[in-house]
Amino acid sequence: MESAVLSVQSARDEVLRHCQKLAGNQGIETVSILESFQRVIAETVTLDRDHPPFARSMRDGYAVQAEDVGGAPVSLRCIGEVRAGDTPQVPLKSGEALQIMTGAPVPEGANAVVMVEHTDRQTDNQIQVLKSVRAGENVAPQGSERQAGDVLLRPGRRISTLEAAILATAGKADVRVYRRPVVGVLATGDELVGPESVPRAGQIRNSNSFSLYGQVLKSGGIPLLLETAKDTLPDLRRQIRRGLECDVLLVSGGVSMGKYDLVEPVFEELGVVVHFESVSMRPGKPTVFATWKDRWVFGLPGNPLSTFVAFELFVNPLLRTFQGLPPADLPVVKGRLQSEVVERSGRSAFLPAHVTCGSGTLEISPVSWRGSADVFGAAEANGLLIVPSEAARLERGEIVEVLLFEELRYAKEARL
Ligand code: AMP
Ligand code: MG
């Protein structure tokens, strides 16, 4: 078993090295457009026909020959109307106009549409055009947006609102997307009770299962909450075995140096291979990364913020890989520090901070909190200020880096 303390970078590299083994072997499934939101496309989507599929009127008005109305005002013979969904039957000749609605096909012979606002209907079959139009004006030619066979979406693109519109337009009622990994969440600790309970002296309520549940969901996984395990070998064995049926198992608590931190001995018994068990970071030092067959296992330190940070740094890249996204890019932004920060741990620190848009730069304000158990303070933050291990102090006004929480990520994620 590896007992060295890894730097955050080396630990992430180790996770990413394993992610590479997964890349290319992710599961794929087919879902409907409505089921596809936030999923990642696993196929190349092409257009089945030109778009627009016919020369389309962009206005309500009259289809005309632009040459006829150069000397507007001019009168034209109105030969009927064409509505969206219709197909005009006869070509338009010089001296004629055809009333047309937005989205209707422009008839053969016509090369422009005069907006209804620029016409005057004189009789049923006579209109006056008050303003000239250029050839092509208010007409979207067939295939002017995209043509049949054009690639619209490539694998790796996350489906959001306009992607859904593209799928529908392309006739992709069903789309192939990467499978979402099932992520077991196992809280451990004799002291834990559920949020519905009134804790006895010495007990606390389990909060990690709930924050992890949310983190898994936001990262695109399917969270599965397992029954909390006591700090006993039989209970841990049973629950960890259960958890190993999931694609990924997150165990919270029980991985520090305490006498009843028994998670790692159980990993060893069950043949779970540990790749690292200690990372030089604050919070989150006793973070364990392991594999068992084709399953992935993380032991996350029990303190709520330690669990949270370790998830963002190490679990999120794996869940991204499962979904066909590049794992490597951490959503980091730079901004100006608003108050001095002193960090004595000598480890890389990830401190709750609030990022706001200042004038021209992002402004980063550390949030007051009382350490890795304090979710209340941390919940005021929208990111984590990164204090490099070699920096003992960051000055006010310095340009620093912040790891954004998931909410802000999509804004930063580059379109593929
Ligand atoms: P451990 O890593 O098991 O030593 O736990 C470290 C600290 O985190 C202890 O104070 C635990 O009571 C607390 N803790 C462990 N698991 C949870 C949990 N699921 N929810 C909230 N606090 C926890
Ligand atoms: Mg514990």
Coordinates of C-alpha atoms and ligand atoms in Angstrom, one line a residue:
M1 CA 0.0 0.0 0.0
E2 CA 1.2 3.5 -0.9
S3 CA 1.8 5.5 2.3
A4 CA 3.4 8.6 0.9
V5 CA 1.7 11.9 1.2
L6 CA 1.0 13.1 -2.4
S7 CA 0.8 16.6 -3.6
V8 CA -2.6 17.6 -4.8
Q9 CA -1.2 17.7 -8.4
S10 CA 0.2 14.2 -8.1
A11 CA -2.9 12.8 -6.5
R12 CA -5.0 14.4 -9.3
D13 CA -2.6 13.0 -11.9
E14 CA -3.0 9.5 -10.4
V15 CA -6.8 9.8 -10.7
L16 CA -6.5 11.2 -14.2
R17 CA -4.2 8.3 -15.2
H18 CA -7.0 5.9 -14.2
C19 CA -9.6 8.1 -15.9
Q20 CA -7.6 7.5 -19.2
K21 CA -8.2 3.8 -18.9
L22 CA -12.0 4.5 -18.7
A23 CA -12.0 6.9 -21.6
G24 CA -13.3 5.1 -24.7
N25 CA -14.9 2.4 -22.7
Q26 CA -17.8 4.4 -21.2
G27 CA -21.3 3.0 -21.4
I28 CA -23.7 4.5 -23.9
E29 CA -27.5 4.5 -23.9
T30 CA -30.2 6.0 -26.0
V31 CA -32.7 8.5 -24.5
S32 CA -35.4 10.8 -25.8
I33 CA -34.7 14.5 -26.1
L34 CA -36.7 15.3 -23.0
E35 CA -34.5 12.8 -21.0
S36 CA -31.3 14.2 -22.5
F37 CA -30.9 17.5 -20.6
Q38 CA -27.5 17.9 -19.1
R39 CA -26.4 14.5 -20.6
V40 CA -23.4 14.4 -22.9
I41 CA -23.8 13.3 -26.6
A42 CA -22.1 10.1 -27.6
E43 CA -22.7 10.3 -31.3
T44 CA -22.2 12.7 -34.2
V45 CA -25.5 14.4 -35.1
T46 CA -25.9 15.5 -38.7
L47 CA -28.7 17.4 -40.4
D48 CA -31.1 15.2 -42.5
R49 CA -32.1 17.9 -44.8
D50 CA -31.2 21.5 -45.8
H51 CA -32.3 24.2 -43.3
P52 CA -34.4 26.1 -44.1
P53 CA -35.7 23.2 -46.2
F54 CA -37.2 25.7 -48.7
A55 CA -36.7 29.4 -49.5
R56 CA -38.6 30.7 -46.5
S57 CA -40.3 34.0 -45.9
M58 CA -38.9 35.8 -42.9
R59 CA -41.8 38.3 -42.7
D60 CA -45.5 38.6 -43.0
G61 CA -46.0 40.5 -46.3
Y62 CA -46.0 40.0 -50.0
A63 CA -43.7 37.9 -52.2
V64 CA -42.7 39.9 -55.3
Q65 CA -40.1 40.3 -57.9
A66 CA -37.7 43.0 -56.6
E67 CA -37.3 44.4 -60.1
D68 CA -41.0 45.2 -60.2
V69 CA -41.0 47.4 -57.1
G70 CA -37.8 49.4 -57.7
G71 CA -39.8 52.5 -58.5
A72 CA -42.2 52.2 -55.5
P73 CA -44.9 53.1 -54.9
V74 CA -46.2 50.7 -57.5
S75 CA -49.3 48.6 -57.8
L76 CA -49.2 44.8 -58.2
R77 CA -51.9 42.2 -58.9
C78 CA -52.4 40.1 -55.8
I79 CA -52.8 36.5 -56.9
G80 CA -53.6 34.8 -53.6
E81 CA -51.9 33.8 -50.4
V82 CA -49.4 31.2 -49.1
R83 CA -49.5 30.2 -45.4
A84 CA -46.8 28.5 -43.3
G85 CA -47.2 24.8 -44.2
D86 CA -48.5 25.4 -47.7
T87 CA -46.7 24.8 -50.9
P88 CA -47.3 27.5 -53.6
Q89 CA -48.7 25.9 -56.7
V90 CA -47.9 28.5 -59.5
P91 CA -44.8 30.5 -60.2
L92 CA -45.0 34.2 -59.6
K93 CA -44.8 36.4 -62.7
S94 CA -43.8 40.0 -63.2
G95 CA -46.4 42.4 -62.1
E96 CA -47.8 40.0 -59.5
A97 CA -47.6 39.7 -55.7
L98 CA -48.6 36.8 -53.4
Q99 CA -49.5 37.4 -49.8
I100 CA -47.2 35.4 -47.7
M101 CA -46.8 34.6 -44.0
T102 CA -43.6 34.2 -41.9
G103 CA -42.3 30.7 -42.4
A104 CA -44.1 30.0 -45.6
P105 CA -42.2 28.9 -48.8
V106 CA -41.5 31.7 -51.2
P107 CA -43.0 30.8 -54.6
E108 CA -40.9 30.2 -57.7
G109 CA -40.4 33.4 -59.6
A110 CA -40.4 35.6 -56.5
N111 CA -37.1 36.8 -55.1
A112 CA -38.1 39.1 -52.2
V113 CA -40.7 39.7 -49.6
V114 CA -42.1 43.2 -48.9
M115 CA -43.2 43.6 -45.3
V116 CA -46.9 44.0 -44.9
E117 CA -46.2 47.3 -43.1
H118 CA -44.8 48.6 -46.4
T119 CA -47.8 47.8 -48.4
D120 CA -51.4 49.1 -48.8
R121 CA -54.1 46.6 -49.8
Q122 CA -56.3 48.4 -52.2
T123 CA -58.7 45.7 -53.3
D124 CA -58.9 41.9 -53.0
N125 CA -56.6 41.5 -56.0
Q126 CA -54.7 44.7 -55.9
I127 CA -51.9 46.0 -53.6
Q128 CA -49.7 49.0 -53.5
V129 CA -46.0 48.5 -52.6
L130 CA -44.8 51.6 -50.8
K131 CA -41.2 50.8 -50.5
S132 CA -38.7 49.0 -52.7
V133 CA -36.9 45.8 -51.7
R134 CA -33.6 44.3 -52.7
A135 CA -33.5 40.9 -54.4
G136 CA -33.3 38.4 -51.6
E137 CA -34.6 40.7 -48.9
N138 CA -36.7 38.9 -46.2
V139 CA -36.1 35.5 -47.8
A140 CA -33.9 32.8 -46.2
P141 CA -32.7 30.7 -49.1
Q142 CA -32.9 26.9 -48.9
G143 CA -29.9 25.6 -46.9
S144 CA -28.7 29.0 -45.9
E145 CA -28.4 28.1 -42.2
R146 CA -27.1 24.5 -42.6
Q147 CA -27.2 21.9 -45.3
A148 CA -28.1 18.3 -45.4
G149 CA -25.3 16.2 -44.0
D150 CA -23.7 19.1 -42.0
V151 CA -22.4 18.1 -38.6
L152 CA -24.4 19.8 -35.9
L153 CA -23.3 18.3 -32.6
R154 CA -20.2 16.2 -31.9
P155 CA -19.6 13.6 -29.1
G156 CA -18.7 15.3 -25.8
R157 CA -21.2 18.2 -26.2
R158 CA -23.4 18.6 -23.2
I159 CA -27.1 18.9 -24.1
S160 CA -28.7 22.1 -22.9
T161 CA -31.7 24.1 -24.2
L162 CA -30.5 25.1 -27.7
E163 CA -28.9 21.7 -28.3
A164 CA -32.3 20.2 -27.5
A165 CA -33.8 22.5 -30.2
I166 CA -31.1 21.3 -32.6
L167 CA -31.9 17.6 -31.9
A168 CA -35.5 18.2 -32.6
T169 CA -34.8 20.2 -35.8
A170 CA -32.6 17.4 -37.0
G171 CA -35.3 14.8 -36.4
K172 CA -33.2 13.1 -33.6
A173 CA -36.2 12.1 -31.4
D174 CA -33.8 9.8 -29.6
V175 CA -30.1 10.4 -29.0
R176 CA -27.2 8.4 -27.9
V177 CA -25.6 9.7 -24.7
Y178 CA -23.0 8.5 -22.2
R179 CA -24.4 6.4 -19.4
R180 CA -24.5 8.1 -16.0
P181 CA -22.5 6.2 -13.4
V182 CA -24.2 4.9 -10.3
V183 CA -22.4 6.3 -7.3
G184 CA -22.9 4.6 -3.9
V185 CA -22.7 7.0 -1.0
L186 CA -21.8 5.4 2.3
A187 CA -21.5 7.4 5.5
T188 CA -19.7 5.7 8.3
G189 CA -19.6 6.5 12.0
D190 CA -21.1 5.3 15.3
E191 CA -22.0 8.9 16.1
L192 CA -24.2 9.5 13.0
V193 CA -28.0 9.7 13.0
G194 CA -30.4 10.8 10.3
P195 CA -31.7 14.4 9.9
E196 CA -35.1 13.3 11.2
S197 CA -33.6 12.1 14.5
V198 CA -33.2 14.0 17.8
P199 CA -29.5 13.1 18.5
R200 CA -28.6 11.8 21.9
A201 CA -25.6 13.2 23.7
G202 CA -22.5 12.6 21.6
Q203 CA -24.4 12.0 18.4
I204 CA -24.5 14.2 15.4
R205 CA -26.6 14.3 12.3
N206 CA -25.2 12.8 9.1
S207 CA -24.8 15.7 6.6
N208 CA -22.2 14.2 4.2
S209 CA -24.6 11.8 2.6
F210 CA -26.8 14.7 1.6
S211 CA -24.0 17.0 0.3
L212 CA -22.5 14.1 -1.5
Y213 CA -25.8 13.2 -3.0
G214 CA -26.1 16.7 -4.4
Q215 CA -22.5 16.7 -5.7
V216 CA -23.0 13.4 -7.4
L217 CA -26.3 14.7 -9.0
K218 CA -24.6 17.9 -10.1
S219 CA -21.7 16.0 -11.6
G220 CA -24.1 13.9 -13.7
G221 CA -24.0 10.7 -11.6
I222 CA -26.9 8.7 -10.2
P223 CA -26.4 8.8 -6.4
L224 CA -27.5 5.8 -4.3
L225 CA -27.5 6.4 -0.6
L226 CA -26.5 3.3 1.4
E227 CA -27.4 2.7 5.0
T228 CA -25.0 4.3 7.3
A229 CA -22.3 1.9 8.6
K230 CA -21.2 1.6 12.2
D231 CA -17.5 1.7 12.9
T232 CA -17.3 -2.1 13.2
L233 CA -15.6 -4.5 10.9
P234 CA -18.8 -6.6 10.2
D235 CA -20.9 -3.6 9.4
L236 CA -18.3 -1.9 7.3
R237 CA -17.6 -5.2 5.4
R238 CA -21.3 -5.6 4.6
Q239 CA -21.9 -2.1 3.5
I240 CA -18.7 -1.7 1.5
R241 CA -19.5 -5.0 -0.3
R242 CA -22.9 -3.6 -1.1
G243 CA -21.3 -0.3 -2.3
L244 CA -18.9 -2.2 -4.6
E245 CA -21.9 -3.1 -6.7
C246 CA -22.0 0.5 -7.8
D247 CA -19.8 1.9 -10.5
V248 CA -18.2 4.3 -8.0
L249 CA -18.3 4.0 -4.2
L250 CA -17.8 7.0 -2.0
V251 CA -17.2 6.2 1.7
S252 CA -17.2 9.1 4.0
G253 CA -15.4 9.0 7.4
G254 CA -13.3 6.3 8.9
V255 CA -10.2 7.0 6.9
S256 CA -8.1 9.0 9.4
M257 CA -5.7 7.7 12.1
G258 CA -8.3 7.0 14.8
K259 CA -8.6 3.6 16.5
Y260 CA -12.0 3.1 14.9
D261 CA -11.1 4.3 11.4
L262 CA -11.5 0.9 10.0
V263 CA -12.4 1.6 6.4
E264 CA -8.9 0.9 5.0
P265 CA -8.5 -2.4 6.8
V266 CA -11.8 -3.5 5.3
F267 CA -10.6 -2.3 1.9
E268 CA -7.5 -4.5 2.3
E269 CA -9.6 -7.5 3.4
L270 CA -11.8 -7.2 0.3
G271 CA -9.0 -6.8 -2.1
V272 CA -9.7 -3.1 -2.8
V273 CA -6.4 -1.7 -4.2
V274 CA -5.4 1.6 -2.7
H275 CA -3.6 4.0 -5.0
F276 CA -3.1 6.8 -2.5
E277 CA -4.4 7.5 1.0
S278 CA -3.0 10.9 1.9
V279 CA -2.9 14.2 0.1
S280 CA -1.0 17.3 1.2
M281 CA -4.1 19.5 1.3
R282 CA -6.3 21.3 3.8
P283 CA -9.0 20.4 4.3
G284 CA -9.1 16.8 3.1
K285 CA -5.7 15.2 3.9
P286 CA -6.8 11.7 4.5
T287 CA -8.3 11.1 1.1
V288 CA -8.2 7.6 -0.3
F289 CA -8.4 6.6 -3.9
A290 CA -8.7 2.9 -4.7
T291 CA -10.0 0.5 -7.3
W292 CA -11.6 -2.9 -7.1
K293 CA -12.0 -4.8 -10.4
D294 CA -13.6 -2.2 -12.7
R295 CA -15.1 -0.3 -9.8
W296 CA -13.8 3.0 -8.4
V297 CA -13.6 3.7 -4.7
F298 CA -12.9 6.8 -2.7
G299 CA -12.5 7.2 1.0
L300 CA -13.3 10.7 1.9
P301 CA -12.4 12.3 5.2
G302 CA -15.5 12.7 7.5
N303 CA -15.4 16.4 8.1
P304 CA -18.1 17.9 5.9
L305 CA -15.9 20.4 4.1
S306 CA -13.1 17.9 3.7
T307 CA -15.5 15.5 2.0
F308 CA -16.8 18.3 -0.2
V309 CA -13.4 19.5 -1.3
A310 CA -12.0 16.0 -1.9
F311 CA -15.1 15.3 -4.1
E312 CA -14.5 18.4 -6.2
L313 CA -10.8 17.6 -6.7
F314 CA -10.8 13.9 -7.2
V315 CA -14.3 12.4 -7.7
N316 CA -15.6 15.0 -10.1
P317 CA -13.0 14.3 -12.8
L318 CA -13.9 10.6 -12.7
L319 CA -17.6 11.3 -13.0
R320 CA -16.9 13.6 -16.0
T321 CA -14.9 10.9 -17.7
F322 CA -17.8 8.4 -17.3
Q323 CA -19.9 10.9 -19.2
G324 CA -17.4 11.5 -22.0
L325 CA -16.3 14.9 -20.8
P326 CA -12.6 15.9 -20.6
P327 CA -11.7 15.3 -16.9
A328 CA -8.7 17.5 -16.6
D329 CA -9.8 21.1 -16.5
L330 CA -10.6 22.4 -13.1
P331 CA -13.0 25.3 -13.2
V332 CA -10.4 27.8 -11.9
V333 CA -10.7 31.6 -12.4
K334 CA -8.3 34.3 -11.4
G335 CA -9.3 37.4 -9.4
R336 CA -8.1 40.1 -7.0
L337 CA -8.0 39.1 -3.3
Q338 CA -9.9 41.5 -1.1
S339 CA -8.3 40.7 2.2
E340 CA -5.0 39.1 3.4
V341 CA -4.9 35.3 4.0
V342 CA -2.4 33.6 6.2
E343 CA -2.1 29.8 5.8
R344 CA 0.2 27.9 8.2
S345 CA -0.5 24.3 7.3
G346 CA 2.3 24.1 4.7
R347 CA -0.3 22.1 2.6
S348 CA -2.3 23.3 -0.4
A349 CA -5.3 25.0 1.1
F350 CA -8.8 25.3 -0.4
L351 CA -10.6 27.9 1.6
P352 CA -14.2 28.9 1.1
A353 CA -14.4 32.2 -0.8
H354 CA -16.9 34.4 -2.5
V355 CA -16.3 35.5 -6.1
T356 CA -18.0 38.6 -7.4
C357 CA -17.7 40.6 -10.6
G358 CA -15.8 43.8 -9.8
S359 CA -15.1 46.5 -12.3
G360 CA -13.0 44.7 -14.9
T361 CA -11.7 41.9 -12.6
L362 CA -13.2 39.3 -10.4
E363 CA -13.1 40.1 -6.7
I364 CA -12.3 37.3 -4.3
S365 CA -13.3 37.6 -0.6
P366 CA -12.4 34.8 1.8
V367 CA -15.5 33.7 3.8
S368 CA -15.2 33.5 7.5
W369 CA -15.4 29.9 8.6
R370 CA -14.2 27.7 11.5
G371 CA -12.4 24.9 9.7
S372 CA -13.3 21.7 7.9
A373 CA -16.4 20.9 10.0
D374 CA -18.0 24.3 9.4
V375 CA -20.6 23.9 6.6
F376 CA -22.4 27.1 7.7
G377 CA -19.5 29.4 6.9
A378 CA -18.6 27.4 3.8
A379 CA -22.2 27.6 2.4
E380 CA -21.7 31.4 2.1
A381 CA -19.0 30.7 -0.5
N382 CA -19.3 30.1 -4.2
G383 CA -15.8 28.8 -4.7
L384 CA -12.6 27.7 -3.0
L385 CA -9.6 30.1 -2.8
I386 CA -6.5 28.1 -3.7
V387 CA -3.5 28.8 -1.5
P388 CA -0.5 27.0 -3.0
S389 CA 1.5 24.9 -0.5
E390 CA 4.5 27.2 -0.8
A391 CA 2.6 30.4 0.0
A392 CA 2.2 31.1 3.7
R393 CA 0.5 34.4 3.1
L394 CA -1.5 36.0 0.3
E395 CA -1.7 39.8 0.3
R396 CA -4.7 41.9 -0.3
G397 CA -4.8 43.0 -3.9
E398 CA -2.8 39.9 -5.1
I399 CA -4.2 38.0 -8.1
V400 CA -5.2 34.6 -6.8
E401 CA -7.0 31.5 -8.1
V402 CA -10.4 30.2 -7.2
L403 CA -11.9 26.8 -7.9
L404 CA -15.5 27.5 -8.7
F405 CA -18.4 25.5 -7.3
E406 CA -20.4 23.5 -9.8
E407 CA -23.1 26.2 -10.1
L408 CA -20.6 28.5 -11.8
R409 CA -18.9 25.9 -13.9
Y410 CA -21.1 25.7 -16.9
A411 CA -20.6 29.4 -17.6
K412 CA -16.9 28.7 -17.8
E413 CA -16.9 25.4 -19.6
A414 CA -15.7 25.9 -23.1
R415 CA -18.1 24.7 -25.9
L416 CA -16.7 21.7 -27.6
Ligands
AMP1 P1 -13.8 10.7 10.7 O1 -13.1 11.0 9.3 O2 -14.6 9.5 10.7 O3 -12.7 10.6 11.8 O4 -14.7 11.9 11.0 C1 -14.1 13.2 11.1 C2 -15.2 14.1 11.7 O5 -16.2 14.3 10.7 C3 -15.8 13.7 13.0 O6 -16.1 14.8 13.8 C4 -17.1 13.1 12.5 O7 -18.1 13.1 13.5 C5 -17.5 14.0 11.3 N1 -18.3 13.2 10.4 C6 -18.0 12.0 9.9 N2 -19.0 11.6 9.0 C7 -19.9 12.6 9.0 C8 -21.1 12.7 8.3 N3 -21.5 11.8 7.5 N4 -21.8 13.9 8.4 C9 -21.3 14.9 9.2 N5 -20.1 14.8 9.9 C10 -19.4 13.6 9.8
MG2 MG -15.6 8.3 12.0

